[in-house]
Amino acid sequence: MEQKTLPTQKLPKLPKLPTKTLPTWIAVDWGTSNLRVWALDDGANILATAESQLGMNAIAADPNLGFESVLISLIGGWLDNNARDIPVVICGMAGAKQGWCEAPYCEVPAAPTDLAFGAVHPTVSDPRILVSILPGLCQRGDADVMRGEETQLVGFMAQNPDFAGWVCLPGTHSKWARLSGGQITAFRTYMSGEVFALLSKNSILRHSVDDAWDDVAFADAVRGALAQPSGFLHNLFTVRAGALVATDGAVVPPGASVLSGAVIGAEIADVLSLLRAGDEIALIGTGKLASLYQAALAVHGHKATPMDSAAITLAGLARAHSVVIG
Amino acid sequence: MEQKTLPTQKLPKLPKLPTKTLPTWIAVDWGTSNLRVWALDDGANILATAESQLGMNAIAADPNLGFESVLISLIGGWLDNNARDIPVVICGMAGAKQGWCEAPYCEVPAAPTDLAFGAVHPTVSDPRILVSILPGLCQRGDADVMRGEETQLVGFMAQNPDFAGWVCLPGTHSKWARLSGGQITAFRTYMSGEVFALLSKNSILRHSVDDAWDDVAFADAVRGALAQPSGFLHNLFTVRAGALVATDGAVVPPGASVLSGAVIGAEIADVLSLLRAGDEIALIGTGKLASLYQAALAVHGHKATPMDSAAITLAGLARAHSVVIG
């Protein structure tokens, strides 16, 4: 199990904190394939942090693993024997039906307090901790679900209380949520990341996709997606046809750029069709994927600087902690 | 190698025809994974027909197979030793770069005669046959290609000379072509069949797709695709989310119907956005897939009865034969 300390802060040596820095509470982001924990003091300063690959799927696949024991193996060193009922606030897949303890979905429109009050509290055998698992969010009209991203949205709202518009969280299944009046009013999941992966690895387009990249070809494909927003299933094929019809000596745009632009461009074209006057756009994410969304949004004149998702998640967990634990 | 005769006609026994019925010419549809041949008399009556799995891919994968030998193994019994230069007219992947002999693409707009005159004639060692391989069709502006479907379009035009509008050829890569004034003026390939297969077998949606089917759910998804034509990557996710947000006891629409409706509906929504006043719609294909396209078109008030693609292909080859051979 990998343990990390944040490089910018002076931290006590892991795994055990000196008694005087017993955490006030512990924040946990428990995803499908990852688990991240933070020890925090009463001023919301990070005392320590740790990560593991033991996401929900790994635990579900191994009958010798349980959620509580995995959690304790990661945070146990932060708790001395005098600790009692240290609040542990968890978001993500730990609250799924196949997770630790199901936290039924909240329904949109939902405020941060609605989500916090939806927390469930599984019985634990370790007396040092008191566990709250936050719910996910669902939408019934245009059926949709999220688990984990809602806590990022809560963190974003804590930092941007007057924001009105759409927040983008890129990923295997990208989420776009509309925030307005201190509530999450609607959201849309896009299977963009998974569709890109399938097409680039398992479809006929795999012959056209390699490591070559061109920013201009990406931007052109993003522009093409907005020019004919219904044309996604056709635009895909131009990744292959572009090379087949190129005249001898012509430069063929790299397939990865065209495919990525077609997929991300289609997602953004759909969101742009839903924008209302004055709507802002924000982007939560890190790394190459978030940069591509930033570039695609810039093609259409929208400036959105990617925000660090881990920090936003922690801000959301802190907001939930302040509501649930007070 | 499977040999079939058309059930509605009295045919001489295969593989050898009596001398008096030596074919006037032979028609060949050589696809990626199938090969179909017809023996015809000078009145365009079918004397015999045969099929094989030795499409372009099988031949490319086996160094012991060659296009001419595969063809002769299938049609040799129809030719006696007195036969000389019997015309063999071939459409499809035999003309691809990786095929028998490359027949460079014709470019749209193209008339049936343009396609026929684009035929190439590979040198053959068997003196009984004279081979013509028809070209595919390409479009440079909005890059696209087809090989084989153009011959179906020629067959359709021979039977419907005044048709103006779009012809749909459903498949792994569906093709829609616009016909006007006796020409193929534009066309669009949609990766619908391949995208459906990948999503239903290899994506997270595989858990939601089984043999269950509901026509109403299919029609609803088709309608949803037109209601928000840019929403494809989001609509996909509702296949999964629909089940997750369903209240206890609610009937969840079968995933296969919703996914199929979302994919075919997205393709049709795009084509409908390109219709001009008075444009007709025609549908070439057989079996379940063509029926789904027919049903999806009917949702939007377009009546299109599927036409048998083999008969249309043969009509297109006959048209080419009449131009090339006279």
XYZ file of C-alpha atoms in Angstrom:
652
model
C 0.000 0.000 0.000
C 1.552 3.236 -1.131
C 1.589 6.056 1.393
C 2.179 9.606 0.293
C 2.660 12.877 2.079
C 1.915 16.167 0.421
C 5.265 17.673 -0.515
C 4.348 21.214 0.448
C 3.586 20.452 4.078
C 5.667 19.293 6.989
C 4.071 16.086 8.151
C 4.754 13.726 11.034
C 6.147 10.378 10.012
C 3.587 7.839 8.871
C 1.989 5.539 9.769
C 1.589 6.851 13.336
C 0.899 10.463 14.208
C 2.081 11.838 17.564
C -0.804 11.783 20.020
C -1.084 15.540 20.019
C -1.965 15.517 16.293
C -4.694 12.869 16.466
C -6.869 13.827 13.494
C -10.103 15.657 14.159
C -11.647 13.762 11.291
C -10.704 11.599 8.324
C -11.815 12.142 4.739
C -12.119 9.242 2.292
C -12.660 9.131 -1.480
C -13.470 5.489 -2.275
C -13.716 4.969 -6.017
C -14.156 1.962 -8.261
C -10.429 1.342 -8.572
C -8.770 3.669 -6.062
C -8.981 4.713 -2.438
C -7.604 7.966 -1.062
C -7.645 9.073 2.589
C -6.751 12.305 4.365
C -6.181 12.988 8.091
C -7.344 16.496 9.010
C -7.107 18.728 12.055
C -9.866 20.977 13.312
C -8.630 23.780 11.085
C -9.080 21.557 7.996
C -5.305 21.352 7.594
C -4.053 18.112 6.031
C -2.002 16.173 8.591
C -1.368 13.184 6.362
C -2.686 11.450 3.298
C -2.471 7.943 1.842
C -3.623 6.079 -1.257
C -4.292 2.499 -2.264
C -5.469 0.500 -5.282
C -8.119 -1.199 -3.145
C -11.120 0.403 -4.787
C -14.580 -1.162 -4.661
C -13.854 -3.611 -7.487
C -10.724 -5.051 -5.842
C -12.583 -5.577 -2.569
C -15.592 -7.138 -4.282
C -13.274 -9.543 -6.122
C -11.420 -10.783 -3.005
C -13.441 -12.580 -0.292
C -10.571 -11.985 2.161
C -10.981 -8.207 1.946
C -13.590 -6.137 3.769
C -14.204 -2.402 3.618
C -13.567 -1.777 7.310
C -10.346 -3.807 7.449
C -9.014 -2.146 4.276
C -9.815 1.256 5.743
C -8.162 0.475 9.087
C -5.051 -0.893 7.364
C -4.689 2.517 5.743
C -5.654 4.881 8.587
C -4.973 2.726 11.684
C -1.568 4.249 12.197
C -3.155 7.674 12.588
C -5.332 6.528 15.504
C -3.963 5.783 18.963
C -5.770 3.641 21.497
C -7.322 6.680 23.172
C -9.122 7.614 19.972
C -12.908 7.230 20.096
C -15.487 7.914 17.413
C -13.174 9.857 15.093
C -15.481 10.887 12.240
C -14.652 9.230 8.914
C -16.563 10.811 5.989
C -16.585 8.755 2.784
C -17.759 9.552 -0.728
C -17.888 7.362 -3.812
C -18.522 3.707 -4.551
C -18.381 2.603 -0.893
C -22.035 3.723 -0.914
C -23.017 1.706 -3.988
C -25.249 -1.366 -3.805
C -22.145 -3.540 -4.248
C -20.136 -1.343 -1.839
C -19.731 -1.201 1.951
C -23.223 -0.011 2.820
C -25.727 1.312 0.313
C -26.387 5.044 0.565
C -29.494 5.534 -1.598
C -29.192 8.191 -4.296
C -30.339 11.738 -3.579
C -32.423 13.131 -6.396
C -31.832 16.407 -8.226
C -32.374 19.234 -7.547
C -30.131 18.752 -4.510
C -28.267 21.130 -2.225
C -25.033 20.178 -0.414
C -27.007 19.740 2.822
C -29.395 17.284 1.125
C -26.420 15.150 0.167
C -24.850 15.372 3.630
C -28.083 14.405 5.384
C -28.381 11.410 3.046
C -25.294 9.820 4.606
C -25.563 6.282 6.015
C -23.628 4.980 9.010
C -22.527 1.333 8.810
C -21.893 -0.475 12.071
C -18.166 -0.863 12.608
C -16.241 -3.067 15.008
C -13.407 -0.603 15.606
C -14.494 1.821 18.379
C -12.019 4.475 17.260
C -14.020 5.459 14.172
C -17.529 6.666 13.347
C -18.240 6.156 9.643
C -20.526 8.245 7.399
C -20.950 7.239 3.758
C -22.346 9.956 1.495
C -25.016 9.192 -1.117
C -24.697 9.518 -4.860
C -26.999 11.633 -6.968
C -29.672 10.526 -9.409
C -31.970 12.111 -11.958
C -35.203 10.397 -12.907
C -36.584 12.373 -15.842
C -33.573 11.968 -18.092
C -32.231 8.907 -16.244
C -28.739 9.440 -14.870
C -26.578 8.629 -11.841
C -23.287 9.659 -10.249
C -21.333 8.517 -7.171
C -18.358 10.560 -6.039
C -18.597 13.421 -8.501
C -21.442 14.988 -6.463
C -18.924 15.532 -3.654
C -16.613 17.333 -6.055
C -19.548 19.504 -7.056
C -20.212 20.277 -3.387
C -16.544 21.211 -2.949
C -16.725 23.428 -6.016
C -19.876 25.121 -4.701
C -18.181 25.782 -1.350
C -15.432 27.633 -3.188
C -17.682 29.265 -5.830
C -20.998 29.939 -4.100
C -22.345 32.256 -6.815
C -21.494 30.083 -9.807
C -24.344 29.474 -12.253
C -23.777 27.197 -15.209
C -22.168 23.863 -16.057
C -19.292 22.069 -14.370
C -17.422 19.464 -16.406
C -15.735 16.442 -14.814
C -13.955 14.563 -17.624
C -13.379 10.827 -17.306
C -14.259 7.365 -18.611
C -17.834 8.503 -18.093
C -17.669 12.305 -18.149
C -20.170 14.201 -16.047
C -21.547 17.663 -16.694
C -23.655 19.177 -13.928
C -25.702 22.328 -13.939
C -25.377 24.423 -10.773
C -27.774 27.204 -9.964
C -28.982 28.906 -6.780
C -26.802 26.743 -4.545
C -28.193 23.497 -5.962
C -27.227 20.817 -8.438
C -30.253 21.112 -10.720
C -29.442 18.609 -13.509
C -26.602 16.544 -14.885
C -25.581 14.464 -17.872
C -23.181 11.548 -18.134
C -21.324 11.039 -21.424
C -19.666 7.720 -22.249
C -16.938 9.603 -24.136
C -13.861 8.091 -22.467
C -15.088 4.519 -22.807
C -16.261 5.057 -26.394
C -12.882 6.567 -27.329
C -11.040 3.620 -25.766
C -13.219 1.020 -27.537
C -12.968 2.732 -30.910
C -9.225 3.320 -30.739
C -8.400 -0.209 -29.551
C -11.165 -2.531 -30.780
C -12.782 -1.007 -33.885
C -11.639 -0.717 -37.494
C -10.324 2.736 -36.515
C -7.510 1.106 -34.518
C -5.535 0.884 -37.771
C -5.721 4.688 -38.027
C -4.842 5.560 -34.413
C -1.284 5.660 -33.106
C 0.865 7.974 -30.976
C 0.941 10.756 -33.571
C -0.889 13.903 -32.507
C -1.739 17.252 -34.037
C -3.457 20.071 -32.147
C -4.850 21.643 -35.311
C -6.465 18.356 -36.426
C -7.969 17.995 -32.946
C -9.398 21.524 -33.068
C -10.747 20.931 -36.605
C -12.553 17.783 -35.421
C -13.994 19.659 -32.429
C -15.232 22.347 -34.807
C -16.679 19.689 -37.150
C -18.608 18.145 -34.266
C -20.376 21.435 -33.565
C -20.975 22.138 -37.262
C -23.129 18.967 -37.559
C -23.982 17.995 -33.964
C -25.995 14.941 -35.029
C -23.169 13.566 -37.161
C -21.145 11.674 -34.543
C -21.498 8.155 -35.987
C -20.509 9.502 -39.398
C -17.693 11.770 -38.211
C -16.017 8.732 -36.654
C -15.636 7.107 -40.044
C -13.761 10.095 -41.450
C -10.866 9.009 -39.187
C -10.424 6.104 -41.596
C -11.799 7.600 -44.803
C -9.558 10.665 -44.495
C -6.507 8.470 -45.028
C -8.110 6.435 -47.840
C -9.072 9.438 -49.962
C -5.903 11.454 -49.349
C -4.066 12.181 -52.568
C -0.471 10.984 -52.830
C 1.858 13.091 -50.734
C -0.936 14.784 -48.803
C -0.508 15.019 -45.043
C -3.102 12.827 -43.310
C -4.216 14.224 -39.926
C -3.255 11.831 -37.098
C -6.183 9.528 -36.349
C -5.905 9.922 -32.575
C -6.367 13.688 -32.868
C -9.348 13.392 -35.216
C -11.035 10.680 -33.136
C -10.416 12.465 -29.840
C -11.709 15.729 -31.305
C -14.794 13.987 -32.705
C -15.642 12.375 -29.350
C -14.899 15.287 -27.004
C -16.318 17.682 -29.582
C -19.610 15.754 -29.723
C -19.918 15.874 -25.942
C -19.220 19.596 -25.812
C -21.557 20.341 -28.735
C -24.364 18.713 -26.780
C -23.660 20.732 -23.642
C -23.383 23.976 -25.617
C -26.885 23.319 -26.984
C -28.139 23.388 -23.370
C -26.409 26.602 -22.246
C -28.624 29.419 -21.074
C -27.717 33.088 -21.300
C -25.053 33.929 -18.747
C -24.155 30.311 -17.968
C -20.539 29.869 -16.933
C -18.429 26.757 -17.599
C -15.947 25.253 -15.135
C -13.621 22.273 -15.499
C -12.506 19.928 -12.722
C -9.700 17.531 -13.553
C -6.001 17.084 -14.025
C -3.591 15.767 -16.610
C -3.870 15.312 -20.349
C -7.592 14.604 -20.479
C -8.531 17.835 -18.699
C -6.161 19.736 -21.022
C -7.980 18.311 -24.048
C -11.334 19.472 -22.658
C -9.810 22.870 -21.972
C -8.548 23.040 -25.567
C -11.877 21.871 -26.993
C -13.797 24.454 -24.967
C -11.335 27.129 -26.111
C -12.143 26.265 -29.761
C -15.658 27.531 -29.023
C -14.449 30.568 -27.059
C -15.007 29.191 -23.565
C -12.155 29.706 -21.136
C -12.066 27.065 -18.405
C -8.933 26.408 -16.353
C -8.779 22.846 -14.992
C -9.037 22.660 -11.206
C -7.356 19.916 -9.165
C -9.969 17.227 -8.530
C -8.378 15.840 -5.346
C -8.445 19.246 -3.641
C -12.053 19.776 -4.762
C -13.069 16.346 -3.472
C -11.518 17.114 -0.094
C -13.356 20.448 0.008
C -16.612 18.582 -0.644
C -15.920 16.030 2.076
C -15.086 18.903 4.471
C -18.411 20.555 3.652
C -20.246 17.280 4.319
C -18.292 16.808 7.548
C -19.289 20.263 8.741
C -22.960 19.472 8.110
C -23.079 15.910 9.422
C -20.724 16.234 12.356
C -21.161 19.931 12.962
C -17.787 -24.178 -50.187
C -21.533 -23.853 -49.979
C -23.428 -23.826 -53.256
C -26.978 -22.569 -53.424
C -29.607 -22.330 -56.103
C -32.381 -19.797 -56.020
C -35.473 -21.673 -54.832
C -37.898 -19.970 -57.212
C -36.132 -21.077 -60.369
C -35.532 -24.423 -62.034
C -31.803 -24.719 -62.371
C -29.519 -27.289 -63.935
C -27.509 -29.319 -61.457
C -24.363 -27.675 -60.162
C -21.475 -27.517 -60.574
C -21.598 -28.138 -64.342
C -24.134 -26.583 -66.690
C -25.100 -28.350 -69.888
C -23.122 -26.950 -72.791
C -26.119 -25.293 -74.329
C -26.543 -23.091 -71.237
C -22.963 -21.820 -71.090
C -23.426 -18.490 -69.311
C -23.310 -15.325 -71.352
C -21.607 -13.638 -68.442
C -20.886 -14.120 -64.742
C -21.656 -11.634 -61.981
C -19.579 -11.547 -58.778
C -20.092 -9.722 -55.468
C -16.795 -10.076 -53.602
C -17.074 -8.670 -50.101
C -14.810 -8.573 -47.084
C -16.099 -11.861 -45.697
C -18.303 -13.360 -48.430
C -18.265 -14.132 -52.118
C -21.362 -14.620 -54.246
C -21.464 -15.526 -57.934
C -24.224 -15.758 -60.525
C -24.242 -17.388 -63.983
C -26.487 -15.444 -66.399
C -27.780 -15.952 -69.894
C -28.133 -13.237 -72.506
C -31.634 -12.412 -71.254
C -30.243 -11.715 -67.742
C -31.886 -14.866 -66.409
C -30.078 -16.523 -63.533
C -28.796 -19.945 -64.622
C -27.053 -20.758 -61.362
C -25.646 -19.125 -58.275
C -23.088 -20.072 -55.642
C -21.678 -18.625 -52.431
C -18.539 -18.993 -50.365
C -16.958 -17.609 -47.188
C -13.792 -16.764 -49.088
C -14.127 -13.007 -48.912
C -11.141 -10.690 -49.269
C -10.028 -11.156 -45.658
C -9.894 -14.969 -45.864
C -7.829 -14.810 -49.055
C -5.488 -12.159 -47.646
C -4.945 -14.333 -44.557
C -4.029 -17.530 -46.459
C -0.933 -17.491 -48.708
C -2.234 -20.624 -50.488
C -5.310 -18.804 -51.772
C -5.429 -16.502 -54.774
C -8.364 -14.529 -56.149
C -8.353 -16.227 -59.561
C -8.115 -19.768 -58.179
C -10.867 -19.117 -55.634
C -13.072 -17.731 -58.397
C -12.408 -20.678 -60.731
C -13.098 -23.176 -57.952
C -16.540 -21.626 -57.654
C -17.458 -20.999 -61.317
C -15.229 -23.529 -63.135
C -18.030 -26.057 -63.361
C -20.099 -23.578 -65.353
C -17.437 -23.234 -68.051
C -16.660 -25.960 -70.570
C -13.416 -26.140 -72.519
C -14.908 -24.317 -75.484
C -15.585 -21.264 -73.366
C -13.479 -18.218 -74.251
C -13.448 -14.757 -72.698
C -16.708 -15.161 -70.794
C -17.168 -11.754 -69.132
C -16.892 -11.832 -65.329
C -18.006 -8.561 -63.740
C -16.965 -8.108 -60.102
C -17.899 -5.508 -57.501
C -16.656 -5.059 -53.944
C -13.406 -5.595 -52.101
C -11.706 -7.470 -54.956
C -10.973 -3.933 -56.197
C -9.466 -2.704 -52.924
C -5.768 -1.993 -52.485
C -5.475 -5.290 -50.554
C -7.732 -7.086 -53.076
C -7.173 -8.757 -56.427
C -6.372 -5.673 -58.472
C -6.891 -2.117 -57.285
C -9.719 -0.282 -59.036
C -9.168 3.354 -57.972
C -12.199 5.070 -56.451
C -14.530 7.101 -58.651
C -15.381 10.439 -57.081
C -18.872 11.800 -56.482
C -20.900 13.058 -58.231
C -20.848 9.864 -60.292
C -23.229 8.294 -62.810
C -23.504 4.527 -63.348
C -21.478 4.855 -66.554
C -18.642 6.619 -64.673
C -18.435 3.632 -62.366
C -18.570 1.091 -65.207
C -15.850 2.848 -67.167
C -13.669 2.864 -64.065
C -13.387 -0.941 -64.168
C -9.935 -2.533 -64.199
C -9.048 -5.788 -65.944
C -6.486 -7.983 -64.189
C -4.499 -10.397 -66.291
C -5.782 -13.930 -65.740
C -4.244 -17.268 -66.652
C -7.551 -19.003 -67.433
C -8.480 -18.213 -71.075
C -12.154 -18.945 -70.467
C -12.761 -15.715 -68.538
C -12.336 -11.963 -69.050
C -12.422 -10.172 -65.712
C -13.662 -6.633 -64.988
C -13.425 -5.282 -61.437
C -15.581 -2.270 -60.742
C -14.279 0.700 -58.719
C -15.554 1.934 -55.394
C -16.770 5.446 -54.785
C -15.116 8.215 -52.795
C -15.998 11.682 -51.596
C -13.226 14.155 -50.830
C -14.938 17.151 -49.219
C -16.477 15.236 -46.332
C -14.080 12.285 -46.589
C -15.859 8.995 -47.234
C -15.499 5.760 -49.193
C -17.562 2.735 -50.272
C -16.791 -0.464 -52.184
C -19.677 -2.674 -53.247
C -22.580 -0.502 -52.130
C -22.119 1.747 -55.190
C -23.114 -1.235 -57.355
C -26.300 -1.666 -55.309
C -26.999 2.020 -55.876
C -26.516 1.528 -59.632
C -28.937 -1.408 -59.509
C -31.427 0.682 -57.591
C -31.121 3.521 -60.124
C -31.702 1.095 -62.991
C -34.999 0.114 -61.385
C -35.933 3.598 -60.100
C -34.561 6.049 -62.663
C -36.520 9.052 -61.366
C -35.756 8.605 -57.662
C -34.467 11.718 -55.877
C -33.465 11.450 -52.240
C -31.530 9.161 -49.914
C -30.965 5.419 -50.133
C -30.062 3.590 -46.917
C -27.915 0.454 -46.879
C -27.767 -0.746 -43.254
C -24.763 -2.736 -42.073
C -21.696 -2.807 -39.850
C -20.869 0.473 -41.531
C -24.204 1.782 -42.811
C -24.191 3.860 -45.958
C -26.657 6.565 -46.941
C -26.340 7.916 -50.470
C -28.086 10.849 -52.083
C -29.312 10.196 -55.621
C -30.394 12.975 -57.910
C -30.565 13.470 -61.687
C -29.226 9.995 -62.409
C -26.123 10.495 -60.275
C -24.854 9.586 -56.851
C -24.202 13.105 -55.575
C -23.078 12.508 -51.963
C -22.932 9.805 -49.321
C -22.296 9.251 -45.627
C -20.995 6.201 -43.790
C -22.162 5.616 -40.203
C -20.285 3.253 -37.885
C -23.587 2.294 -36.254
C -23.360 -1.494 -36.527
C -19.808 -1.657 -35.214
C -20.514 0.840 -32.413
C -23.600 -1.159 -31.354
C -21.587 -4.402 -31.291
C -18.750 -2.864 -29.249
C -21.089 -1.233 -26.742
C -23.308 -4.271 -26.270
C -20.396 -6.718 -25.896
C -17.398 -4.792 -24.569
C -18.629 -1.724 -22.662
C -20.214 -1.281 -19.247
C -23.570 -1.476 -21.087
C -23.029 -5.223 -21.676
C -24.510 -5.803 -18.200
C -27.738 -4.149 -19.374
C -28.083 -5.864 -22.768
C -29.545 -9.339 -23.193
C -32.041 -11.075 -25.462
C -35.051 -9.168 -24.103
C -36.650 -6.802 -26.623
C -39.449 -4.268 -26.619
C -40.627 -2.442 -29.740
C -42.022 0.492 -27.747
C -38.715 1.042 -25.924
C -36.932 0.929 -29.288
C -39.314 3.519 -30.764
C -38.945 5.726 -27.666
C -35.152 5.667 -28.004
C -35.415 6.511 -31.711
C -37.672 9.435 -30.800
C -35.249 10.532 -28.062
C -32.382 10.550 -30.540
C -34.203 13.034 -32.759
C -35.348 15.149 -29.813
C -31.716 15.912 -28.882
C -29.679 14.973 -31.975
C -26.358 15.942 -30.367
C -26.968 13.786 -27.294
C -25.708 10.412 -28.530
C -22.861 9.907 -26.019
C -25.241 10.798 -23.198
C -28.225 8.802 -24.455
C -26.062 5.675 -24.391
C -25.614 5.967 -20.645
C -29.345 5.983 -20.031
C -29.298 2.289 -21.042
C -27.549 1.685 -17.712
C -28.902 4.565 -15.649
C -32.494 3.696 -16.518
C -32.176 0.453 -14.563
C -30.315 2.074 -11.657
C -32.905 4.797 -11.022
C -35.987 2.623 -11.595
C -38.174 2.469 -8.532
C -38.899 -0.954 -7.054
C -41.325 -2.909 -9.203
C -41.028 -0.579 -12.191
C -40.574 -2.217 -15.588
C -37.108 -1.430 -16.937
C -37.028 -1.171 -20.748
C -34.793 -3.902 -22.235
C -31.281 -2.536 -22.743
C -30.902 -3.976 -26.243
C -33.985 -2.062 -27.435
C -32.837 1.216 -25.886
C -29.272 0.886 -27.167
C -30.365 -0.152 -30.649
C -32.867 2.700 -30.794
C -30.249 5.190 -29.592
C -27.724 4.101 -32.240
C -30.038 3.710 -35.255
C -32.000 6.754 -34.098
C -28.847 8.895 -34.015
C -27.955 7.827 -37.549
C -31.434 8.584 -38.857
C -31.641 11.910 -37.011
C -28.489 12.998 -38.826
C -29.838 12.008 -42.232
C -33.195 13.696 -41.565
C -31.294 16.950 -40.886
C -29.953 16.724 -44.460
C -33.279 16.045 -46.252
C -34.384 18.551 -48.835
C -37.986 19.231 -49.766
C -39.392 16.333 -51.764
C -36.542 13.935 -50.966
C -37.621 10.295 -50.909
C -36.102 7.600 -48.711
C -35.409 4.010 -49.822
C -34.037 1.066 -47.885
C -31.931 -1.775 -49.292
C -31.375 -4.763 -47.042
C -32.820 -7.917 -45.622
C -33.426 -9.521 -42.268
C -33.726 -8.101 -38.779
C -31.413 -5.141 -39.258
C -33.350 -3.793 -42.242
C -36.591 -4.257 -40.286
C -35.196 -2.141 -37.456
C -34.313 0.646 -39.884
C -37.779 0.369 -41.392
C -39.324 0.655 -37.913
C -37.089 3.584 -36.961
C -37.949 5.442 -40.160
C -41.645 4.764 -39.533
C -41.341 6.450 -36.102
C -40.618 9.650 -38.017
C -43.341 9.041 -40.616
C -41.131 7.735 -43.408
C -42.337 4.616 -45.146
C -39.526 2.569 -46.641
C -39.944 -1.093 -47.562
C -36.682 -3.047 -47.466
C -35.548 -4.272 -50.877
C -33.529 -7.452 -51.321
C -29.875 -6.461 -51.502
C -28.712 -9.499 -53.497
C -31.195 -8.794 -56.292
C -30.216 -5.119 -56.307
C -26.513 -5.990 -56.436
C -27.127 -8.274 -59.410
C -29.093 -5.522 -61.157
C -26.122 -3.175 -60.614
C -23.649 -5.710 -61.987
C -25.947 -6.252 -64.996
C -25.990 -2.505 -65.635
C -22.192 -2.393 -65.473
C -21.962 -5.420 -67.745
C -24.189 -3.752 -70.305
C -21.960 -0.659 -70.306
C -18.554 -2.341 -70.213
C -19.247 -5.315 -72.426
C -22.076 -3.816 -74.420
